[in-house]
PDB file of C-alpha atoms in Angstrom:
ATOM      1  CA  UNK A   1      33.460 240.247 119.670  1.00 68.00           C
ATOM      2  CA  UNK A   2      36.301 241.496 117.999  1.00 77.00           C
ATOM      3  CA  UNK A   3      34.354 245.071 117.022  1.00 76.00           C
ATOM      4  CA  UNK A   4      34.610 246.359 120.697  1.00 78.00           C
ATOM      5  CA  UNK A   5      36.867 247.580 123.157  1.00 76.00           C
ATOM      6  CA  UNK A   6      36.409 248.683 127.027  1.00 79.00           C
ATOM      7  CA  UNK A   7      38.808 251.466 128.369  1.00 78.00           C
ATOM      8  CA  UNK A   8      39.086 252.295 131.888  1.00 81.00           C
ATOM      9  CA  UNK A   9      40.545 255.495 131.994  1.00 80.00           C
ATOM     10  CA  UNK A  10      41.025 258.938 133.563  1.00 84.00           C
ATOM     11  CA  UNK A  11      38.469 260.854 131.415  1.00 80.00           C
ATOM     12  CA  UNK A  12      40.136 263.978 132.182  1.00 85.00           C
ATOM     13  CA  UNK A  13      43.274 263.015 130.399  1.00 85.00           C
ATOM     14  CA  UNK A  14      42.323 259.547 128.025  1.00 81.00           C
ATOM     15  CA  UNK A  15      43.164 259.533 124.876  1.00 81.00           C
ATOM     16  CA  UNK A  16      42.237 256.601 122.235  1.00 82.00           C
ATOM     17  CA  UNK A  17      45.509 254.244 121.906  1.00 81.00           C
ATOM     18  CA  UNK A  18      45.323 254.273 118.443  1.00 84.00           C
ATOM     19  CA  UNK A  19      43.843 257.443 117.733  1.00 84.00           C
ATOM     20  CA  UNK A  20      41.112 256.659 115.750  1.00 87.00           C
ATOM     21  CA  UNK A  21      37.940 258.184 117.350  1.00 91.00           C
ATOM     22  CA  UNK A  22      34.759 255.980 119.130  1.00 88.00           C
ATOM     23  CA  UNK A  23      31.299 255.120 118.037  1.00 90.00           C
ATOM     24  CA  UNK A  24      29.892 255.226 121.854  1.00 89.00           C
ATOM     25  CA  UNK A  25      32.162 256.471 124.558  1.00 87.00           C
ATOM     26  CA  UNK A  26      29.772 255.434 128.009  1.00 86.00           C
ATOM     27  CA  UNK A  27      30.261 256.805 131.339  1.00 84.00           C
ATOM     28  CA  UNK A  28      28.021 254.759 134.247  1.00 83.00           C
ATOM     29  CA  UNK A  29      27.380 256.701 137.558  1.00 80.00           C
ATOM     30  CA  UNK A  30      30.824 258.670 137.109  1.00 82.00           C
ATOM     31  CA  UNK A  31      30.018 261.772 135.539  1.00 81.00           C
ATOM     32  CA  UNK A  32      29.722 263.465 139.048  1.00 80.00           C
ATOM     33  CA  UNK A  33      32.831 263.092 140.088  1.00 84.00           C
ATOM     34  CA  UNK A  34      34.581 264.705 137.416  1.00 85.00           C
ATOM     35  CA  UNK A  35      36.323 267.388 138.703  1.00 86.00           C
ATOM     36  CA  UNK A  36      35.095 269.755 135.864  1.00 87.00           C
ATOM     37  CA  UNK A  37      32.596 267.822 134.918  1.00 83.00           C
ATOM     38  CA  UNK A  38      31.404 270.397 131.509  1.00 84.00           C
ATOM     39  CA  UNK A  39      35.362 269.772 130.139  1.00 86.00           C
ATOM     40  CA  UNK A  40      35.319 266.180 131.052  1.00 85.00           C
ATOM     41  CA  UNK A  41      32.166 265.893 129.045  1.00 86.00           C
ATOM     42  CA  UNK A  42      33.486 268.020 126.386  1.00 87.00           C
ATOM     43  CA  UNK A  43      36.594 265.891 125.740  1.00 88.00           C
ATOM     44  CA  UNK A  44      34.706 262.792 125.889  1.00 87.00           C
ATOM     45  CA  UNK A  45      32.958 263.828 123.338  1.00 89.00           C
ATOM     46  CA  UNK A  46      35.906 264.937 121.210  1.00 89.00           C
ATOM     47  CA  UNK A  47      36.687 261.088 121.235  1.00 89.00           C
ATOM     48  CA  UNK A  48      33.445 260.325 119.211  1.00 91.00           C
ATOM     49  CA  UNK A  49      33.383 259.587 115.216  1.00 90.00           C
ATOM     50  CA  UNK A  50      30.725 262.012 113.411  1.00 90.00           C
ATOM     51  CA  UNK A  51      27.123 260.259 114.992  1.00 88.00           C
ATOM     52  CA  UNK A  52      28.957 258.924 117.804  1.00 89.00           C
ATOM     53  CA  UNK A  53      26.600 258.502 120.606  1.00 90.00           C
ATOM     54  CA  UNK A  54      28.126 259.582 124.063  1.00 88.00           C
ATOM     55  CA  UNK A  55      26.318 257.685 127.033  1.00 87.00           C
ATOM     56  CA  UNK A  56      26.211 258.780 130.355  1.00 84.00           C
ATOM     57  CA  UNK A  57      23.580 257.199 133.295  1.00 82.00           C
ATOM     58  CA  UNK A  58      22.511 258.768 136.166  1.00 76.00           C
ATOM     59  CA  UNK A  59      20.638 258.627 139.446  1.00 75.00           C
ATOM     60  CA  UNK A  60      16.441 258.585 139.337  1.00 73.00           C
ATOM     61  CA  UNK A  61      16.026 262.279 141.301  1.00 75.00           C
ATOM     62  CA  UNK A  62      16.017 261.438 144.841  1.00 71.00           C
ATOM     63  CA  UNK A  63      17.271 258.249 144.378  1.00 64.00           C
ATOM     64  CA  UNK A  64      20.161 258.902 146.806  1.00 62.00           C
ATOM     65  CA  UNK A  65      18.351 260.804 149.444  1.00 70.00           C
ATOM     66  CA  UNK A  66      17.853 257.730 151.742  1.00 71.00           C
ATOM     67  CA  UNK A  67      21.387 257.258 151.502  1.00 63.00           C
ATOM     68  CA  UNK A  68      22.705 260.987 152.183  1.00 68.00           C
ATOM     69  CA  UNK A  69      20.036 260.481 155.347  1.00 75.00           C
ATOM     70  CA  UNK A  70      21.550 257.590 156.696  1.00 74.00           C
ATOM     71  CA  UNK A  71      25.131 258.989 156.188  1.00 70.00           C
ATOM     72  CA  UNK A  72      24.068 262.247 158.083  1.00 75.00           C
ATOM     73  CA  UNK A  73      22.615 259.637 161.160  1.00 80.00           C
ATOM     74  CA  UNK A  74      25.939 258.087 160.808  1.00 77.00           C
ATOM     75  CA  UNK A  75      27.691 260.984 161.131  1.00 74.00           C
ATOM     76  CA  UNK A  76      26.109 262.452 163.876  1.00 80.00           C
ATOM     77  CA  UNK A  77      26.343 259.047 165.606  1.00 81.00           C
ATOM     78  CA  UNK A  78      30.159 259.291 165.544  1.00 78.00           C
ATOM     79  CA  UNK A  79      31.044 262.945 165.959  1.00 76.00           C
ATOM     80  CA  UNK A  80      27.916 263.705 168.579  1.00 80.00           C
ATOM     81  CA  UNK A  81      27.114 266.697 166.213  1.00 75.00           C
ATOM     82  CA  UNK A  82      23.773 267.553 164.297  1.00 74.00           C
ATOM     83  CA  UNK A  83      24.440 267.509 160.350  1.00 67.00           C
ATOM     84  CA  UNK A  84      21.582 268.190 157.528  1.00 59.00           C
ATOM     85  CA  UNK A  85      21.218 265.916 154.402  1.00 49.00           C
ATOM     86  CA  UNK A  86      20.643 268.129 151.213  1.00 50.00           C
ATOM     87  CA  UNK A  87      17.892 267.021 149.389  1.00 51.00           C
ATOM     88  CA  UNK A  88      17.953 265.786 145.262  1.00 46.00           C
ATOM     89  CA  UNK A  89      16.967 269.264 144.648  1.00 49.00           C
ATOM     90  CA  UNK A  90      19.519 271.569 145.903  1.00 51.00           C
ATOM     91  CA  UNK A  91      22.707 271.792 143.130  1.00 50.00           C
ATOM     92  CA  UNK A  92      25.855 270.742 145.032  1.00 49.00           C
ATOM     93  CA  UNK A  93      28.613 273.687 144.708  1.00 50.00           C
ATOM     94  CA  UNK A  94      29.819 274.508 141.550  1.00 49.00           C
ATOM     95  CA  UNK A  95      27.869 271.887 139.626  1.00 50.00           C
ATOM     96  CA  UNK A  96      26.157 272.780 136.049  1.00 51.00           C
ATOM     97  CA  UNK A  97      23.284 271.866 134.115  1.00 52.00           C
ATOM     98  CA  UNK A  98      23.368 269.114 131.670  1.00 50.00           C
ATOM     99  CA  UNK A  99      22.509 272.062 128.625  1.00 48.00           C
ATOM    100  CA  UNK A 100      26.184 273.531 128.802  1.00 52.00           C
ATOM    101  CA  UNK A 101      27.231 270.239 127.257  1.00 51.00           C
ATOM    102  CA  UNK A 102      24.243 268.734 125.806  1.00 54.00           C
ATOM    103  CA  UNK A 103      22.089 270.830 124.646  1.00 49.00           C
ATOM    104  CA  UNK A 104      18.299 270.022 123.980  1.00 46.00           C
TER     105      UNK A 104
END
């Protein structure tokens, strides 16, 4: 395929090589851990040719629960202290909604 290219970057900083903007710039499972994840998206975005399509997959809601659960256990295992696994619907601290970025 000589029409593609994969970049592994630091989406806070990236910027195309050769300057010429993407058709789909796709972010699997990382959006979250953007630090400021509205002006990660932002500039991603920035890096897309006119009807660029910007990708970005997530979670199923409450897919991770099970998994926050058994971390908690773990935790408590080690450090002999009770700890509480937040649930799919509480918004972790200083997160956003997807409609500051994407709207519709």
């Amino acid at each position: 395929m000589r029409n593609i290219r994969f970049v592994q970057a630091d989406a806070t900083m990236w910027k195309p090589d050769d300057g010429r903007p993407y058709d789909v710039v796709q972010c699997v499972h990382g959006v979250f851990f953007l630090p400021d994840m509205d002006a990660s998206v932002s500039r991603l975005t920035g890096l897309l040719r006119p009807g660029g399509r910007l990708v970005v997959t997530a979670w199923a809601q409450g897919a991770m629960e099970s998994f926050g659960r058994l971390s908690a256990e773990a935790v408590e295992r080690v450090r002999k202290t009770p700890t509480g696994s937040p649930s799919s619907k509480q918004a972790a601290p200083g997160s956003t909604r997807r409609s500051k970025w994407a709207p519709g």
